[in-house]
Coordinates of C-alpha atoms in Angstrom, one line a residue:
M11 CA 0.0 0.0 0.0
S12 CA 1.5 3.4 -1.0
K13 CA 2.1 6.0 1.6
T14 CA 0.2 9.5 1.6
R15 CA 2.3 12.2 0.1
A16 CA 2.7 14.8 2.8
I17 CA 4.1 18.2 3.4
I18 CA 5.2 19.7 6.5
L19 CA 4.7 23.6 7.0
G20 CA 6.7 25.2 9.9
A21 CA 9.1 22.4 10.7
S22 CA 11.0 24.1 13.5
H23 CA 8.1 24.0 15.8
W24 CA 9.2 22.0 18.9
H25 CA 6.5 19.4 18.5
V26 CA 7.7 18.3 15.1
P27 CA 10.6 16.1 16.4
L28 CA 7.8 14.4 18.8
C29 CA 6.1 13.5 15.3
A30 CA 9.2 12.8 13.3
R31 CA 9.4 9.0 13.4
A32 CA 5.9 8.3 13.0
I33 CA 5.7 10.8 10.1
A34 CA 8.5 8.9 8.5
E35 CA 7.0 5.6 8.8
E36 CA 3.4 6.5 7.9
H37 CA 3.8 9.1 5.1
E38 CA 5.9 10.0 2.1
V39 CA 7.1 13.4 2.9
I40 CA 7.7 15.4 -0.4
G41 CA 8.5 18.8 0.9
V42 CA 9.4 20.6 4.4
G43 CA 8.8 24.2 4.8
D44 CA 10.1 26.7 7.5
D45 CA 10.7 30.5 7.4
D46 CA 14.4 29.7 8.2
V47 CA 15.6 26.8 6.3
S48 CA 19.2 27.4 7.8
R49 CA 18.2 25.9 11.2
V50 CA 20.0 22.9 11.9
Q51 CA 17.2 20.9 13.3
V52 CA 15.0 21.6 10.3
Q53 CA 17.7 20.5 7.9
E54 CA 18.1 17.3 9.9
L55 CA 14.5 16.6 9.7
A56 CA 14.4 17.2 6.0
E57 CA 17.3 14.9 5.7
G58 CA 15.8 12.3 7.8
W59 CA 12.6 12.2 5.8
G60 CA 14.5 12.4 2.5
A61 CA 12.6 15.5 1.4
P62 CA 13.7 19.1 0.0
L63 CA 13.4 22.1 2.0
E64 CA 11.6 25.2 0.9
A65 CA 11.4 28.5 2.6
D66 CA 8.2 29.5 0.7
W67 CA 5.3 27.4 1.9
R68 CA 3.3 28.4 -0.9
K69 CA 5.3 26.3 -3.3
L70 CA 4.9 23.3 -1.2
V71 CA 1.1 24.0 -1.3
D72 CA 1.3 23.7 -4.9
L73 CA 3.2 20.5 -5.5
P74 CA 1.3 17.9 -7.3
E75 CA -0.6 15.2 -5.8
V76 CA -0.3 16.4 -2.0
G77 CA -2.6 14.2 -0.1
L78 CA -2.0 15.7 3.6
A79 CA -0.4 18.7 5.1
Y80 CA 0.9 19.3 8.7
V81 CA 0.6 23.0 9.8
F82 CA 3.0 24.1 12.5
G83 CA 4.6 27.4 12.9
P84 CA 3.8 30.8 14.1
H85 CA 0.2 31.2 14.9
D86 CA -0.3 34.3 13.1
G87 CA 0.4 32.6 9.8
M88 CA -1.7 29.5 10.4
A89 CA -5.1 30.5 9.1
E90 CA -3.5 31.8 5.6
K91 CA -2.0 28.3 5.2
C92 CA -4.9 26.4 6.4
L93 CA -7.3 28.4 3.9
A94 CA -4.8 27.7 1.0
L95 CA -4.9 24.2 1.6
I96 CA -8.7 24.2 1.7
E97 CA -8.7 26.2 -1.3
R98 CA -6.7 22.9 -2.9
G99 CA -8.7 20.3 -1.4
I100 CA -5.8 19.1 0.8
P101 CA -6.7 17.5 4.2
F102 CA -4.6 18.7 6.9
V103 CA -3.4 18.5 10.6
V104 CA -3.2 22.0 12.2
E105 CA -1.6 22.8 15.6
K106 CA -3.8 24.7 18.1
P107 CA -4.7 27.4 18.5
L108 CA -5.0 28.1 14.7
G109 CA -4.4 31.7 14.5
T110 CA -4.4 34.5 16.8
S111 CA -8.2 35.1 17.2
L112 CA -11.5 33.1 17.4
D113 CA -12.6 34.8 14.2
E114 CA -9.5 33.4 12.4
L115 CA -10.2 29.8 13.7
S116 CA -14.0 30.2 12.9
A117 CA -13.1 31.3 9.3
V118 CA -11.0 28.2 8.7
R119 CA -13.6 25.9 10.2
R120 CA -16.4 27.3 8.1
A121 CA -14.2 27.1 5.0
A122 CA -13.1 23.6 5.6
E123 CA -16.7 22.4 6.3
A124 CA -18.1 23.9 3.1
A125 CA -15.5 22.6 1.0
G126 CA -15.6 19.3 2.6
V127 CA -12.0 19.3 3.5
P128 CA -11.0 17.1 6.4
A129 CA -9.2 18.7 9.1
T130 CA -7.8 17.6 12.7
V131 CA -6.0 19.1 15.6
P132 CA -3.4 17.4 18.0
L133 CA -5.2 17.6 21.2
V134 CA -3.2 14.7 22.1
Q135 CA -4.3 14.3 25.7
R136 CA -7.6 13.0 24.2
G137 CA -7.6 9.2 24.7
G138 CA -4.4 9.4 26.7
P139 CA -3.7 7.9 30.3
T140 CA -4.6 11.0 32.1
E141 CA -8.2 11.2 30.3
Q142 CA -8.8 7.6 30.6
W143 CA -8.0 7.6 34.5
L144 CA -10.2 10.7 35.1
A145 CA -13.0 8.9 33.3
K146 CA -13.4 6.7 36.0
A147 CA -15.1 9.3 38.0
G148 CA -17.8 9.7 35.1
R149 CA -19.1 12.8 33.8
P150 CA -17.3 15.7 35.5
T151 CA -19.3 17.7 37.9
Y152 CA -16.1 19.4 39.1
Q153 CA -12.8 19.2 37.5
R154 CA -9.4 20.8 38.2
T155 CA -6.2 21.0 36.0
S156 CA -2.9 22.4 37.0
F157 CA -0.2 21.9 34.1
I158 CA 3.0 24.2 34.7
A159 CA 5.5 23.8 32.0
G160 CA 9.3 25.1 31.8
P161 CA 10.2 28.7 31.4
P162 CA 9.6 30.7 28.4
S163 CA 13.3 31.1 27.8
R164 CA 13.0 27.4 26.3
Y165 CA 11.4 28.7 23.2
L166 CA 14.6 30.9 22.7
D167 CA 16.7 27.7 22.9
N168 CA 14.6 25.7 20.7
A169 CA 14.3 28.1 17.7
N170 CA 10.9 29.4 18.5
P171 CA 11.4 32.9 19.7
W172 CA 8.1 34.1 18.3
M173 CA 6.1 32.2 21.1
L174 CA 7.4 35.3 23.4
D175 CA 5.7 37.9 20.8
P176 CA 2.0 38.2 21.5
V177 CA 1.4 39.5 17.9
K178 CA 2.8 36.3 16.5
A179 CA 1.7 33.9 19.2
G180 CA -1.6 35.5 20.1
G181 CA -0.9 34.9 23.9
G182 CA 1.3 33.1 26.2
C183 CA 0.8 30.0 28.3
L184 CA -3.0 30.0 28.0
A185 CA -3.2 30.0 24.3
N186 CA -0.6 27.3 24.2
L187 CA -1.3 25.2 27.1
G188 CA -4.9 25.8 27.9
P189 CA -6.7 24.3 24.9
H190 CA -5.6 20.6 25.9
F191 CA -7.3 20.9 29.2
V192 CA -10.4 23.1 28.3
D193 CA -11.1 20.3 25.6
L194 CA -10.9 17.5 28.2
F195 CA -13.4 19.2 30.4
L196 CA -15.9 20.1 27.8
R197 CA -15.6 16.8 26.0
G198 CA -16.1 14.9 29.4
S199 CA -19.0 17.0 30.4
G200 CA -20.6 17.1 27.0
E201 CA -21.4 20.8 27.4
S202 CA -20.0 24.2 26.3
A203 CA -18.6 27.0 28.3
A204 CA -21.4 29.3 29.5
H205 CA -19.4 31.6 31.8
V206 CA -15.7 32.1 32.2
D207 CA -13.7 34.0 35.0
S208 CA -10.0 34.4 34.4
R209 CA -6.6 35.7 35.7
L210 CA -3.6 36.3 33.5
A211 CA -0.1 37.1 34.9
S212 CA 3.4 37.8 33.6
V213 CA 5.2 38.9 37.0
L214 CA 7.6 35.8 37.3
H215 CA 9.3 36.2 33.9
N216 CA 8.2 39.6 32.9
Q217 CA 7.8 39.0 29.2
A218 CA 5.2 40.3 26.8
V219 CA 3.3 37.1 27.1
E220 CA 1.6 35.7 30.4
D221 CA 3.5 33.1 32.3
H222 CA 0.4 31.9 34.5
A223 CA -3.1 31.9 33.8
S224 CA -6.2 30.5 35.7
L225 CA -9.7 29.9 34.1
I226 CA -13.0 28.9 35.9
I227 CA -15.4 27.6 33.3
T228 CA -19.1 27.1 34.3
T229 CA -21.5 25.1 32.0
P230 CA -25.1 25.8 31.4
E231 CA -25.8 22.9 34.0
G232 CA -23.4 24.5 36.5
R233 CA -20.6 22.0 36.1
E234 CA -17.2 23.6 36.8
A235 CA -13.6 23.5 35.7
I236 CA -10.4 25.1 37.2
V237 CA -7.7 25.3 34.5
E238 CA -4.3 26.7 35.7
V239 CA -1.5 26.6 33.3
G240 CA 1.9 28.5 33.4
Y241 CA 5.4 28.7 32.2
A242 CA 6.5 28.8 35.7
F243 CA 8.4 25.6 36.4
P244 CA 12.2 25.7 36.3
G245 CA 14.2 24.3 33.4
S246 CA 14.7 20.7 34.3
P247 CA 14.6 17.2 33.2
L248 CA 11.3 16.8 34.9
K249 CA 9.9 19.1 32.3
R250 CA 6.7 20.2 34.2
Y251 CA 4.6 19.8 37.2
C252 CA 0.9 18.7 36.7
S253 CA -1.9 17.4 38.7
F254 CA -5.6 16.7 37.9
T255 CA -8.8 15.9 39.8
S256 CA -12.3 15.1 38.7
V257 CA -15.4 14.3 40.5
G258 CA -18.5 13.0 39.0
E259 CA -21.4 10.5 39.5
A260 CA -19.0 7.4 40.0
G261 CA -16.6 9.0 42.6
F262 CA -13.3 11.0 42.7
A263 CA -10.4 10.6 40.6
S264 CA -6.8 12.4 40.8
V265 CA -3.6 12.0 39.1
D266 CA -0.4 13.7 40.4
S267 CA 2.7 14.9 38.8
D268 CA 4.6 11.6 39.6
G269 CA 1.9 9.5 37.8
T270 CA 0.3 8.2 40.9
A271 CA -3.4 7.8 40.0
T272 CA -6.0 7.3 42.7
F273 CA -9.7 6.7 42.2
T274 CA -12.3 6.6 45.0
A275 CA -15.6 5.0 44.3
L276 CA -19.0 6.1 46.0
D277 CA -18.7 3.1 48.3
G278 CA -15.4 4.2 49.8
T279 CA -13.1 1.8 48.0
T280 CA -9.9 3.2 46.6
E281 CA -8.1 2.1 43.6
V282 CA -4.3 3.2 42.9
D283 CA -2.1 3.0 40.2
T284 CA 0.8 4.5 38.3
I285 CA 0.4 6.0 34.8
N286 CA 2.6 8.0 32.4
V287 CA 1.6 11.8 32.5
D288 CA 4.2 12.9 29.8
S289 CA 2.4 14.1 27.0
D290 CA 5.3 13.9 24.6
P291 CA 4.8 10.2 23.6
L292 CA 1.3 11.0 22.6
Y293 CA 2.2 13.0 19.5
D294 CA 3.7 9.9 17.9
L295 CA 0.4 7.9 18.7
F296 CA -1.6 10.9 17.3
V297 CA 0.3 10.9 13.7
R298 CA -0.6 7.1 13.6
R299 CA -4.1 7.7 14.1
V300 CA -4.1 10.4 11.3
A301 CA -2.6 8.0 9.0
R302 CA -5.2 5.2 9.9
T303 CA -8.2 7.6 9.6
L304 CA -7.3 9.9 6.8
E305 CA -9.4 8.1 4.2
D306 CA -12.4 8.2 6.7
A307 CA -12.1 12.2 7.1
F308 CA -10.2 11.8 10.5
R309 CA -13.3 10.1 12.2
G310 CA -12.8 10.1 15.8
L311 CA -10.0 12.8 16.0
P312 CA -10.7 16.2 17.1
T313 CA -12.3 18.4 14.7
L314 CA -12.1 22.2 14.1
A315 CA -15.3 22.7 15.7
Q316 CA -14.3 21.1 18.8
L317 CA -11.2 23.2 18.8
E318 CA -13.2 26.3 18.5
D319 CA -15.3 25.3 21.4
A320 CA -12.3 25.0 23.5
M321 CA -10.7 28.2 22.2
R322 CA -13.7 30.4 23.0
P323 CA -13.2 30.7 26.6
I324 CA -9.6 31.2 26.1
W325 CA -10.0 34.1 23.7
Q326 CA -12.7 35.5 25.9
A327 CA -10.1 35.5 28.7
Y328 CA -7.7 37.6 26.9
D329 CA -10.6 39.9 25.8
D330 CA -11.6 40.3 29.5
H331 CA -8.1 41.5 30.5
G332 CA -7.8 44.1 27.6
G333 CA -7.5 42.2 24.4
R334 CA -4.5 42.0 22.2
E335 CA -4.8 45.2 20.4
D336 CA -1.6 46.7 21.9
G337 CA 0.4 43.6 21.1
R338 CA 0.2 42.6 24.9
P339 CA -2.2 40.0 26.5

């Protein structure tokens, strides 16, 4: 069986190496794009895939018989790339948040639906060990997430300095990390966000993007999630701090940063296990699911409409704190 001809846009994104092996095994990469093709990591990726490098993404989109595109790179260029792919009927995988506003995301979603072009988003926590464990509690009534990643300086070290520019990134830790966990709550509860309270701060690192954010999301039925994200963990092999709790009709589930997972049922019995809370391996699994479901329009994978639902309270939080018109969250 022949492999799908794929192009990679924005190959310097820090998630691309997490996908590289699966992409090589599942697809035939025919072109690799990046704003700066002189970056060593981009050259190494292209060499590993046996594909040419190109600084102009439009030339890659116009290659013959492209069957799939992966869209990474600065958030302010994502919508334009996606619309170009839709115009050519090319299915695509696009990183969240897909743009720097809800309007951009909504425009791409509408265009993809109208054209019947399949699209999906690597909301990789879906189906992962953490979501599976929290599901033991049943449909969440109250859920809490804390996910504190390393300092923003890591984006200078991994050749993604645009992540510290609110114009190019759209925001900081909330736009970057928040979608995964807002999505988990909305998906688990089966509801949308009816009310959002938020706090954004940049006191720790004093960057133009926030390094700590908290959301309180309430659904129409009164279900509630607290989502805390940040760039407040030190640079360390531990990568991050995380913890999760969820309470539902079946009991109370929790996951700690070291992977300790506990579930207490309504009858008072408690189950304890250890799970892998590192999200990095989930990107490889996602690419393989993309390959398996491409001919079925990515059935079962996250949709642009679901990303839109997750991003709506996030962009609202930025707007509630003065918007992004001045280039700052």
